[in-house]
XYZ file of N, CA, C and O in Angstrom:
776
model
N 0.828 -1.167 0.000
C 0.000 0.000 0.000
C 0.879 1.238 0.000
O 1.840 1.314 0.739
N 0.538 2.166 -0.811
C 1.358 3.366 -0.895
C 0.657 4.537 -0.206
O -0.549 4.678 -0.302
N 1.445 5.313 0.509
C 0.936 6.504 1.199
C 1.063 7.701 0.283
O 2.047 7.817 -0.465
N 0.055 8.595 0.339
C 0.197 9.786 -0.498
C 1.370 10.634 -0.003
O 1.522 10.875 1.173
N 2.215 11.014 -0.884
C 3.407 11.798 -0.545
C 3.201 13.223 -1.052
O 2.864 13.449 -2.205
N 3.382 14.196 -0.118
C 3.271 15.606 -0.504
C 4.577 16.035 -1.148
O 5.656 15.681 -0.689
N 4.462 16.768 -2.132
C 5.674 17.276 -2.775
C 6.241 18.424 -1.957
O 5.557 19.019 -1.120
N 7.477 18.714 -2.173
C 8.149 19.827 -1.467
C 7.449 21.137 -1.759
O 7.306 21.986 -0.884
N 6.987 21.316 -2.948
C 6.315 22.567 -3.318
C 5.031 22.750 -2.509
O 4.694 23.857 -2.086
N 4.338 21.653 -2.256
C 3.093 21.704 -1.479
C 3.399 22.097 -0.023
O 2.690 22.897 0.578
N 4.462 21.536 0.549
C 4.844 21.865 1.924
C 5.254 23.337 2.039
O 4.902 24.013 2.998
N 5.980 23.818 1.086
C 6.407 25.222 1.086
C 5.185 26.132 1.009
O 5.100 27.154 1.698
N 4.208 25.764 0.165
C 2.986 26.564 0.027
C 2.227 26.623 1.352
O 1.780 27.682 1.777
N 2.120 25.500 2.060
C 1.405 25.456 3.345
C 2.127 26.312 4.390
O 1.500 27.066 5.138
N 3.448 26.194 4.443
C 4.221 26.989 5.405
C 4.127 28.475 5.083
O 4.050 29.318 5.991
N 4.127 28.816 3.822
C 4.006 30.215 3.405
C 2.655 30.787 3.829
O 2.566 31.948 4.237
N 1.609 29.960 3.780
C 0.278 30.416 4.206
C 0.218 30.586 5.722
O -0.486 31.448 6.238
N 0.949 29.749 6.469
C 0.930 29.797 7.934
C 1.811 30.919 8.499
O 1.583 31.382 9.605
N 2.800 31.373 7.762
C 3.753 32.382 8.250
C 3.070 33.675 8.692
O 3.362 34.176 9.793
N 2.145 34.285 7.917
C 1.508 35.518 8.387
C 0.696 35.314 9.675
O 0.670 36.185 10.542
N 0.065 34.132 9.800
C -0.694 33.836 11.016
C 0.250 33.773 12.217
O -0.031 34.326 13.285
N 1.394 33.107 12.030
C 2.369 33.008 13.118
C 2.928 34.382 13.481
O 3.123 34.690 14.651
N 3.176 35.224 12.474
C 3.681 36.569 12.743
C 2.687 37.376 13.572
O 3.065 38.087 14.494
N 1.391 37.277 13.202
C 0.355 37.988 13.973
C 0.310 37.484 15.413
O 0.173 38.263 16.350
N 0.412 36.163 15.585
C 0.390 35.590 16.935
C 1.595 36.067 17.756
O 1.464 36.421 18.920
N 2.754 36.096 17.124
C 3.958 36.577 17.824
C 3.802 38.053 18.188
O 4.135 38.473 19.305
N 3.253 38.838 17.259
C 3.023 40.265 17.530
C 2.056 40.436 18.696
O 2.278 41.253 19.598
N 0.979 39.655 18.723
C 0.006 39.716 19.832
C 0.657 39.334 21.153
O 0.409 39.963 22.188
N 1.478 38.284 21.135
C 2.170 37.863 22.357
C 3.109 38.970 22.863
O 3.182 39.228 24.065
N 3.829 39.616 21.949
C 4.725 40.715 22.347
C 3.929 41.861 22.973
O 4.343 42.437 23.977
N 2.787 42.197 22.371
C 1.951 43.269 22.923
C 1.431 42.899 24.305
O 1.398 43.731 25.207
N 1.033 41.636 24.472
C 0.567 41.190 25.789
C 1.697 41.256 26.804
O 1.490 41.667 27.952
N 2.908 40.849 26.409
C 4.061 40.912 27.316
C 4.374 42.357 27.694
O 4.622 42.658 28.865
N 4.363 43.259 26.706
C 4.629 44.671 26.981
C 3.589 45.230 27.956
O 3.926 45.956 28.898
N 2.328 44.884 27.741
C 1.263 45.334 28.640
C 1.450 44.786 30.045
O 1.271 45.494 31.039
N 1.827 43.518 30.137
C 2.051 42.899 31.452
C 3.240 43.549 32.159
O 3.200 43.788 33.368
N 4.287 43.857 31.408
C 5.464 44.514 31.997
C 5.086 45.902 32.508
O 5.475 46.293 33.615
N 4.337 46.663 31.721
C 3.906 48.000 32.163
C 3.044 47.904 33.417
O 3.218 48.680 34.356
N 2.113 46.956 33.436
C 1.249 46.784 34.611
C 2.078 46.394 35.835
O 1.860 46.903 36.939
N 3.072 45.527 35.630
C 3.936 45.106 36.734
C 4.731 46.290 37.287
O 4.805 46.482 38.504
N 5.303 47.089 36.374
C 6.067 48.256 36.818
C 5.182 49.236 37.576
O 5.596 49.808 38.589
N 3.965 49.420 37.104
C 3.033 50.326 37.772
C 2.689 49.809 39.169
O 2.680 50.567 40.137
N 2.443 48.508 39.283
C 2.134 47.924 40.584
C 3.333 48.017 41.525
O 3.179 48.325 42.708
N 4.546 47.756 41.009
C 5.743 47.842 41.839
C 5.975 49.270 42.318
O 6.349 49.494 43.460
N 5.748 50.237 41.441
C 5.905 51.635 41.818
C 4.911 52.009 42.910
O 5.251 52.689 43.880
N 3.685 51.532 42.765
C 2.660 51.801 43.766
C 3.030 51.169 45.103
O 2.912 51.797 46.151
N 3.495 49.920 45.063
C 3.905 49.238 46.295
C 5.085 49.948 46.944
O 5.125 50.118 48.164
N 6.053 50.371 46.127
C 7.214 51.069 46.661
C 6.797 52.377 47.321
O 7.285 52.732 48.390
N 5.885 53.085 46.700
C 5.380 54.328 47.268
C 4.685 54.067 48.600
O 4.888 54.799 49.576
N 3.872 53.008 48.646
C 3.181 52.669 49.891
C 4.167 52.294 50.987
O 4.024 52.707 52.139
N 5.216 51.518 50.630
C 6.226 51.134 51.614
C 6.988 52.348 52.125
O 7.281 52.455 53.316
N 7.318 53.272 51.230
C 8.013 54.485 51.644
C 7.150 55.284 52.618
O 7.650 55.777 53.628
N 5.851 55.396 52.315
C 4.939 56.111 53.213
C 4.872 55.430 54.570
O 4.891 56.092 55.607
N 4.819 54.087 54.572
C 4.760 53.344 55.831
C 6.033 53.542 56.643
O 5.982 53.747 57.847
N 7.203 53.472 55.953
C 8.473 53.679 56.651
C 8.529 55.074 57.252
O 8.986 55.262 58.369
N 8.059 56.072 56.481
C 8.081 57.451 56.960
C 7.188 57.587 58.196
O 7.568 58.214 59.178
N 5.992 56.959 58.165
C 5.099 57.017 59.317
C 5.717 56.311 60.514
O 5.614 56.789 61.647
N 6.386 55.156 60.273
C 7.039 54.447 61.368
C 8.125 55.302 62.003
O 8.280 55.332 63.219
N 8.889 56.011 61.158
C 9.947 56.872 61.689
C 9.357 57.994 62.525
O 9.881 58.341 63.577
N 8.262 58.553 62.059
C 7.632 59.633 62.819
C 7.096 59.115 64.142
O 7.177 59.784 65.168
N 6.542 57.888 64.142
C 6.039 57.308 65.383
C 7.177 57.020 66.351
O 7.027 57.145 67.553
N 8.356 56.622 65.794
C 9.486 56.315 66.668
C 9.997 57.566 67.363
O 10.578 57.492 68.431
N 9.780 58.747 66.753
C 10.206 60.000 67.373
C 9.396 60.271 68.635
O 9.887 60.832 69.600
N 8.151 59.819 68.666
C 7.275 60.133 69.790
C 7.430 59.155 70.955
O 6.543 59.037 71.768
N 8.541 58.459 71.043
C 8.788 57.559 72.172
C 9.063 58.386 73.417
O 9.543 59.496 73.355
N 8.773 57.784 74.557
C 9.023 58.456 75.827
C 10.529 58.524 76.077
O 11.286 57.716 75.538
N 10.971 59.478 76.913
C 12.401 59.585 77.216
C 12.984 58.292 77.794
O 14.115 57.929 77.489
N 12.214 57.574 78.604
C 12.732 56.326 79.175
C 12.902 55.260 78.099
O 13.860 54.484 78.135
N 11.982 55.236 77.110
C 12.114 54.276 76.005
C 13.334 54.607 75.157
O 14.086 53.715 74.759
N 13.545 55.892 74.898
C 14.701 56.318 74.111
C 15.995 55.978 74.839
O 16.948 55.472 74.243
N 16.038 56.204 76.151
C 17.223 55.902 76.947
C 17.538 54.407 76.884
O 18.693 54.018 76.706
N 16.512 53.574 77.004
C 16.704 52.130 76.951
C 17.244 51.705 75.585
O 18.170 50.885 75.500
N 16.695 52.261 74.521
C 17.169 51.931 73.178
C 18.632 52.333 73.001
O 19.429 51.583 72.433
N 19.003 53.518 73.494
C 20.393 53.971 73.386
C 21.331 53.077 74.179
O 22.433 52.763 73.734
N 20.899 52.655 75.371
C 21.727 51.757 76.183
C 21.933 50.419 75.493
O 22.958 49.768 75.675
N 20.968 50.004 74.701
C 21.076 48.742 73.972
C 21.849 48.914 72.666
O 22.066 47.963 71.938
N 22.251 50.144 72.351
C 22.974 50.414 71.116
C 22.068 50.492 69.905
O 22.521 50.390 68.775
N 20.791 50.669 70.132
C 19.832 50.762 69.029
C 19.470 52.223 68.822
O 18.676 52.794 69.557
N 20.080 52.827 67.833
C 19.866 54.243 67.565
C 18.855 54.377 66.440
O 19.011 53.776 65.380
N 17.828 55.155 66.675
C 16.844 55.423 65.645
C 16.940 56.885 65.253
O 16.975 57.753 66.114
N 16.997 57.124 63.961
C 17.093 58.501 63.487
C 15.972 58.789 62.508
O 15.400 57.886 61.920
N 15.698 60.054 62.348
C 14.714 60.519 61.382
C 15.408 61.582 60.532
O 16.040 62.485 61.076
N 15.337 61.472 59.209
C 15.968 62.508 58.385
C 15.333 63.869 58.677
O 14.118 63.982 58.710
N 16.182 64.869 58.922
C 15.637 66.209 59.173
C 15.422 66.970 57.884
O 14.772 68.000 57.867
N 15.989 66.467 56.795
C 15.825 67.134 55.519
C 16.449 66.333 54.401
O 17.034 65.275 54.629
N 16.316 66.870 53.190
C 16.838 66.194 52.017
C 17.603 67.186 51.160
O 17.182 68.330 50.982
N 18.742 66.737 50.620
C 19.592 67.569 49.780
C 19.265 67.293 48.322
O 19.066 66.143 47.932
N 19.223 68.336 47.532
C 19.096 68.162 46.084
C 20.208 68.964 45.413
O 20.534 70.067 45.850
N 20.783 68.369 44.392
C 21.863 69.027 43.659
C 21.743 68.663 42.188
O 20.845 67.924 41.792
N 22.688 69.138 41.405
C 22.677 68.832 39.976
C 23.180 67.420 39.702
O 23.064 66.928 38.590
N 23.706 66.738 40.707
C 24.217 65.381 40.540
C 23.141 64.387 40.959
O 22.911 64.164 42.137
N 22.480 63.789 39.974
C 21.363 62.885 40.255
C 21.821 61.465 40.558
O 21.116 60.711 41.225
N 22.993 61.076 40.080
C 23.484 59.722 40.300
C 24.901 59.772 40.855
O 25.606 60.770 40.719
N 25.306 58.661 41.466
C 26.625 58.587 42.088
C 27.739 58.699 41.053
O 28.690 59.457 41.241
N 27.611 57.964 39.950
C 28.627 58.027 38.899
C 28.596 59.407 38.257
O 27.552 59.893 37.870
N 29.747 60.015 38.175
C 29.835 61.358 37.615
C 29.885 62.442 38.669
O 30.180 63.591 38.374
N 29.594 62.101 39.914
C 29.697 63.073 40.998
C 31.164 63.194 41.373
O 31.823 62.181 41.627
N 31.733 64.399 41.391
C 33.166 64.536 41.687
C 33.502 64.112 43.111
O 32.743 64.351 44.043
N 34.667 63.437 43.250
C 35.110 63.012 44.578
C 35.708 64.175 45.363
O 35.696 64.176 46.577
N 36.249 65.156 44.642
C 36.861 66.311 45.287
C 36.018 67.547 44.995
O 35.643 67.778 43.843
N 35.723 68.379 45.999
C 34.891 69.557 45.753
C 35.548 70.586 44.842
O 34.859 71.335 44.165
N 36.866 70.614 44.802
C 37.547 71.613 43.968
C 37.425 71.302 42.482
O 37.646 72.174 41.652
N 37.065 70.072 42.134
C 36.925 69.697 40.727
C 35.748 70.431 40.090
O 35.786 70.827 38.948
N 34.692 70.623 40.862
C 33.488 71.282 40.341
C 33.047 72.331 41.367
O 31.998 72.210 41.993
N 33.859 73.356 41.522
C 33.616 74.338 42.587
C 32.380 75.199 42.360
O 31.877 75.807 43.295
N 31.850 75.231 41.145
C 30.673 76.066 40.895
C 29.359 75.341 41.168
O 28.291 75.937 41.041
N 29.414 74.075 41.551
C 28.168 73.334 41.801
C 27.531 73.795 43.110
O 28.212 74.184 44.054
N 26.215 73.754 43.145
C 25.458 74.173 44.327
C 24.437 73.102 44.679
O 24.028 72.313 43.837
N 23.996 73.106 45.917
C 22.961 72.178 46.386
C 22.074 72.906 47.366
O 22.441 73.955 47.908
N 20.901 72.371 47.592
C 19.998 72.924 48.600
C 19.589 71.823 49.557
O 19.475 70.659 49.167
N 19.408 72.179 50.802
C 18.924 71.254 51.812
C 17.604 71.801 52.333
O 17.557 72.931 52.819
N 16.550 71.028 52.182
C 15.219 71.450 52.623
C 14.866 70.696 53.896
O 14.878 69.477 53.925
N 14.547 71.438 54.943
C 14.156 70.849 56.221
C 12.748 70.270 56.086
O 11.850 70.924 55.558
N 12.567 69.060 56.563
C 11.264 68.393 56.481
C 10.270 69.045 57.450
O 10.581 69.214 58.632
N 9.083 69.411 56.992
C 8.089 70.013 57.891
C 7.550 69.026 58.919
O 6.999 69.434 59.931
N 7.740 67.717 58.689
C 7.230 66.731 59.648
C 8.103 66.631 60.899
O 7.684 66.074 61.909
N 9.326 67.164 60.853
C 10.235 67.073 61.998
C 9.903 68.136 63.048
O 9.880 67.868 64.238
N 9.657 69.363 62.587
C 9.336 70.468 63.477
C 7.987 71.068 63.079
O 7.630 71.049 61.909
N 7.277 71.637 64.042
C 6.041 72.343 63.713
C 6.340 73.548 62.834
O 5.618 73.845 61.896
N 7.408 74.266 63.166
C 7.853 75.436 62.398
C 9.297 75.202 61.984
O 10.225 75.657 62.649
N 9.518 74.496 60.867
C 10.892 74.158 60.490
C 11.787 75.370 60.261
O 12.991 75.310 60.494
N 11.203 76.496 59.838
C 12.041 77.681 59.600
C 12.655 78.206 60.901
O 13.712 78.817 60.895
N 12.012 77.933 62.046
C 12.565 78.368 63.330
C 13.879 77.651 63.647
O 14.732 78.201 64.338
N 14.039 76.416 63.134
C 15.261 75.665 63.422
C 16.478 76.277 62.737
O 17.608 75.978 63.100
N 16.263 77.151 61.768
C 17.376 77.755 61.032
C 17.706 79.173 61.503
O 18.660 79.776 61.009
N 16.946 79.698 62.446
C 17.180 81.061 62.927
C 18.577 81.144 63.544
O 18.959 80.333 64.378
N 19.344 82.096 63.107
C 20.699 82.310 63.614
C 21.766 81.617 62.792
O 22.952 81.914 62.915
N 21.373 80.686 61.938
C 22.349 79.945 61.143
C 23.037 80.842 60.110
O 24.189 80.607 59.739
N 22.356 81.919 59.697
C 22.927 82.816 58.681
C 24.181 83.530 59.181
O 24.923 84.103 58.392
N 24.468 83.476 60.484
C 25.657 84.119 61.044
C 26.927 83.311 60.763
O 28.028 83.794 60.993
N 26.767 82.103 60.263
C 27.917 81.231 60.043
C 28.236 81.128 58.555
O 27.363 81.205 57.715
N 29.514 80.919 58.262
C 29.944 80.796 56.867
C 29.856 79.351 56.370
O 29.660 79.111 55.185
N 30.005 78.394 57.267
C 30.009 76.985 56.896
C 29.144 76.177 57.867
O 28.931 76.602 59.007
N 28.693 75.012 57.402
C 27.922 74.110 58.264
C 28.424 72.682 58.067
O 28.916 72.319 56.995
N 28.330 71.881 59.117
C 28.632 70.455 59.036
C 27.328 69.726 58.743
O 26.309 69.998 59.367
N 27.376 68.801 57.803
C 26.198 68.010 57.459
C 26.531 66.530 57.635
O 27.487 66.027 57.030
N 25.767 65.863 58.466
C 25.865 64.406 58.598
C 24.777 63.831 57.700
O 23.623 64.230 57.788
N 25.167 62.914 56.825
C 24.205 62.399 55.856
C 24.310 60.895 55.717
O 25.248 60.278 56.226
N 23.353 60.321 55.024
C 23.308 58.892 54.769
C 23.628 58.641 53.302
O 23.061 59.276 52.423
N 24.540 57.705 53.040
C 24.849 57.294 51.669
C 23.717 56.371 51.205
O 23.844 55.165 51.223
N 22.608 56.955 50.791
C 21.433 56.145 50.464
C 21.436 55.617 49.036
O 20.592 54.807 48.685
N 22.375 56.038 48.211
C 22.419 55.556 46.824
C 23.650 54.694 46.576
O 24.191 54.669 45.482
N 24.070 53.956 47.580
C 25.219 53.072 47.429
C 24.919 51.858 46.560
O 25.821 51.119 46.227
N 23.684 51.611 46.238
C 23.337 50.386 45.524
C 23.235 49.275 46.535
O 22.421 49.333 47.445
N 24.095 48.291 46.416
C 24.095 47.209 47.401
C 24.660 47.752 48.705
O 25.715 48.348 48.725
N 23.928 47.543 49.778
C 24.392 48.046 51.079
C 25.323 47.008 51.729
O 25.054 46.502 52.804
N 26.418 46.675 51.014
C 27.393 45.773 51.600
C 28.689 46.538 51.814
O 28.893 47.602 51.259
N 29.562 45.989 52.617
C 30.808 46.666 52.914
C 31.870 45.639 53.248
O 31.569 44.498 53.586
N 33.118 46.064 53.113
C 34.253 45.192 53.393
C 35.206 45.928 54.318
O 35.265 47.152 54.320
N 35.985 45.164 55.075
C 36.954 45.761 55.992
C 38.094 46.437 55.241
O 38.639 47.434 55.699
N 38.453 45.906 54.061
C 39.500 46.505 53.237
C 38.919 46.863 51.886
O 38.104 46.133 51.331
N 39.331 48.015 51.362
C 38.853 48.489 50.063
C 40.046 48.923 49.211
O 41.150 49.091 49.709
N 39.784 49.111 47.907
C 40.821 49.572 46.966
C 40.458 50.972 46.497
O 39.696 51.128 45.543
N 40.994 52.010 47.136
C 40.713 53.373 46.662
C 41.267 53.580 45.254
O 42.302 53.011 44.906
N 40.600 54.396 44.444
C 41.027 54.590 43.054
C 42.452 55.105 42.900
O 43.133 54.762 41.954
N 42.924 55.895 43.813
C 44.247 56.527 43.642
C 45.408 55.694 44.177
O 46.539 56.138 44.133
N 45.132 54.497 44.711
C 46.213 53.678 45.267
C 46.590 52.516 44.353
O 47.258 51.576 44.786
N 46.161 52.560 43.097
C 46.549 51.557 42.095
C 46.329 50.117 42.571
O 47.196 49.270 42.435
N 45.173 49.846 43.143
C 44.826 48.478 43.538
C 45.268 48.077 44.924
O 44.970 46.968 45.373
N 46.002 48.932 45.632
C 46.424 48.601 46.993
C 45.209 48.597 47.904
O 44.367 49.481 47.848
N 45.108 47.588 48.763
C 43.979 47.468 49.680
C 44.355 48.081 51.037
O 45.427 47.808 51.563
N 43.439 48.907 51.565
C 43.646 49.517 52.883
C 42.340 49.400 53.675
O 41.283 49.119 53.114
N 42.410 49.648 54.955
C 41.226 49.578 55.808
C 40.202 50.631 55.420
O 40.551 51.761 55.088
N 38.931 50.250 55.455
C 37.853 51.140 55.014
C 37.848 52.454 55.784
O 37.527 53.502 55.233
N 38.251 52.428 57.066
C 38.209 53.652 57.864
C 39.359 54.608 57.561
O 39.358 55.734 58.032
N 40.333 54.159 56.765
C 41.402 55.073 56.357
C 41.098 55.688 54.993
O 41.950 56.321 54.388
N 39.864 55.506 54.521
C 39.461 56.028 53.222
C 38.172 56.835 53.350
O 37.575 56.901 54.417
N 37.746 57.388 52.217
C 36.464 58.088 52.171
C 35.396 57.225 51.513
O 34.413 57.722 51.003
N 35.598 55.929 51.515
C 34.651 55.022 50.873
C 33.255 55.182 51.475
O 33.090 55.215 52.692
N 32.222 55.263 50.622
C 30.861 55.367 51.142
C 30.317 54.026 51.626
O 29.282 53.977 52.268
N 31.018 52.932 51.326
C 30.553 51.599 51.710
C 31.067 51.280 53.110
O 32.134 50.701 53.287
N 30.301 51.695 54.102
C 30.656 51.540 55.505
C 29.527 50.827 56.235
O 28.397 50.835 55.765
N 29.801 50.247 57.394
C 28.743 49.531 58.116
C 27.502 50.373 58.384
O 26.386 49.883 58.283
N 27.655 51.656 58.690
C 26.493 52.491 58.976
C 26.159 53.453 57.850
O 25.201 54.203 57.942
N 26.928 53.460 56.787
C 26.694 54.290 55.596
C 26.461 55.759 55.927
O 25.665 56.424 55.301
N 27.156 56.264 56.943
C 27.040 57.671 57.320
C 28.193 58.467 56.734
O 29.310 57.967 56.628
N 27.927 59.697 56.366
C 28.952 60.578 55.839
C 28.916 61.917 56.556
O 27.921 62.281 57.183
N 30.011 62.645 56.465
C 30.126 63.963 57.079
C 30.772 64.884 56.055
O 31.767 64.526 55.432
N 30.190 66.050 55.859
C 30.777 67.003 54.925
C 30.674 68.412 55.488
O 29.766 68.719 56.253
N 31.624 69.228 55.117
C 31.615 70.636 55.472
C 31.143 71.396 54.245
O 31.704 71.249 53.162
N 30.092 72.194 54.401
C 29.525 72.927 53.268
C 29.523 74.413 53.558
O 29.246 74.849 54.683
N 29.828 75.198 52.542
C 29.773 76.648 52.666
C 28.309 77.077 52.595
O 27.575 76.668 51.698
N 27.884 77.897 53.527
C 26.501 78.362 53.579
C 26.358 79.595 52.701
O 26.993 80.607 52.943
N 25.533 79.493 51.672
C 25.326 80.600 50.741
C 24.149 81.478 51.142
O 24.143 82.660 50.877
N 23.123 80.885 51.745
C 21.948 81.658 52.126
C 20.829 80.771 52.639
O 20.862 79.557 52.483
N 19.830 81.407 53.263
C 18.689 80.684 53.827
C 17.413 81.320 53.280
O 17.260 82.533 53.296
N 16.497 80.464 52.796
C 15.202 80.924 52.313
C 14.135 80.038 52.937
O 13.998 78.880 52.542
N 13.405 80.547 53.890
C 12.366 79.749 54.550
C 12.954 78.547 55.232
O 13.761 78.659 56.133
N 12.578 77.340 54.758
C 13.087 76.111 55.354
C 14.199 75.502 54.513
O 14.567 74.360 54.710
N 14.755 76.268 53.585
C 15.787 75.748 52.689
C 17.036 76.585 52.818
O 16.973 77.798 52.907
N 18.188 75.915 52.874
C 19.408 76.690 52.792
C 20.274 76.191 51.669
O 20.292 75.032 51.308
N 20.928 77.158 51.030
C 21.785 76.891 49.884
C 23.179 76.645 50.383
O 23.655 77.324 51.277
N 23.847 75.678 49.762
C 25.206 75.369 50.180
C 26.105 75.258 48.983
O 25.668 74.968 47.892
N 27.363 75.485 49.225
C 28.382 75.413 48.176
C 29.070 74.068 48.279
O 29.364 73.588 49.323
């Protein structure tokens, strides 16, 4: 018994007819994936916003602890802080920000005091205009991975490893920084710094 055999030309014709259908299906799948990705990003952004709001509320609640509770936490080595303000500058990302202030001496930044910290945040700045410089303690919040090592390789030491505390590395156990800034002026709850 012989089986009907399709010729190569017949198979090519069938595949040619199926190709536009497959292309449409692939296009539809890509559109569905793009839509799902957009929806996912929107949901993640919403969740992140909600988490940030919750963290901010938790920090504000932690400020209202009684003096005895605060004393106990300090004795246990558990320090809770609340940001008093936020700095904004022309440097939006870590890469490209100069390591030395003299490299980009014309850059400016502003620090805005958070109204949630004080009832009248502008009162906290009264008298500050009498000074030429201010010390700012800040958090390295854009370090990426919050990991750290006991020894680091500073860029100017050609690969030599030294202890993290002998460097200005932002990757530290507490990710705290200290800088001296020239005070340019005060406007309401914001002060300009050099």
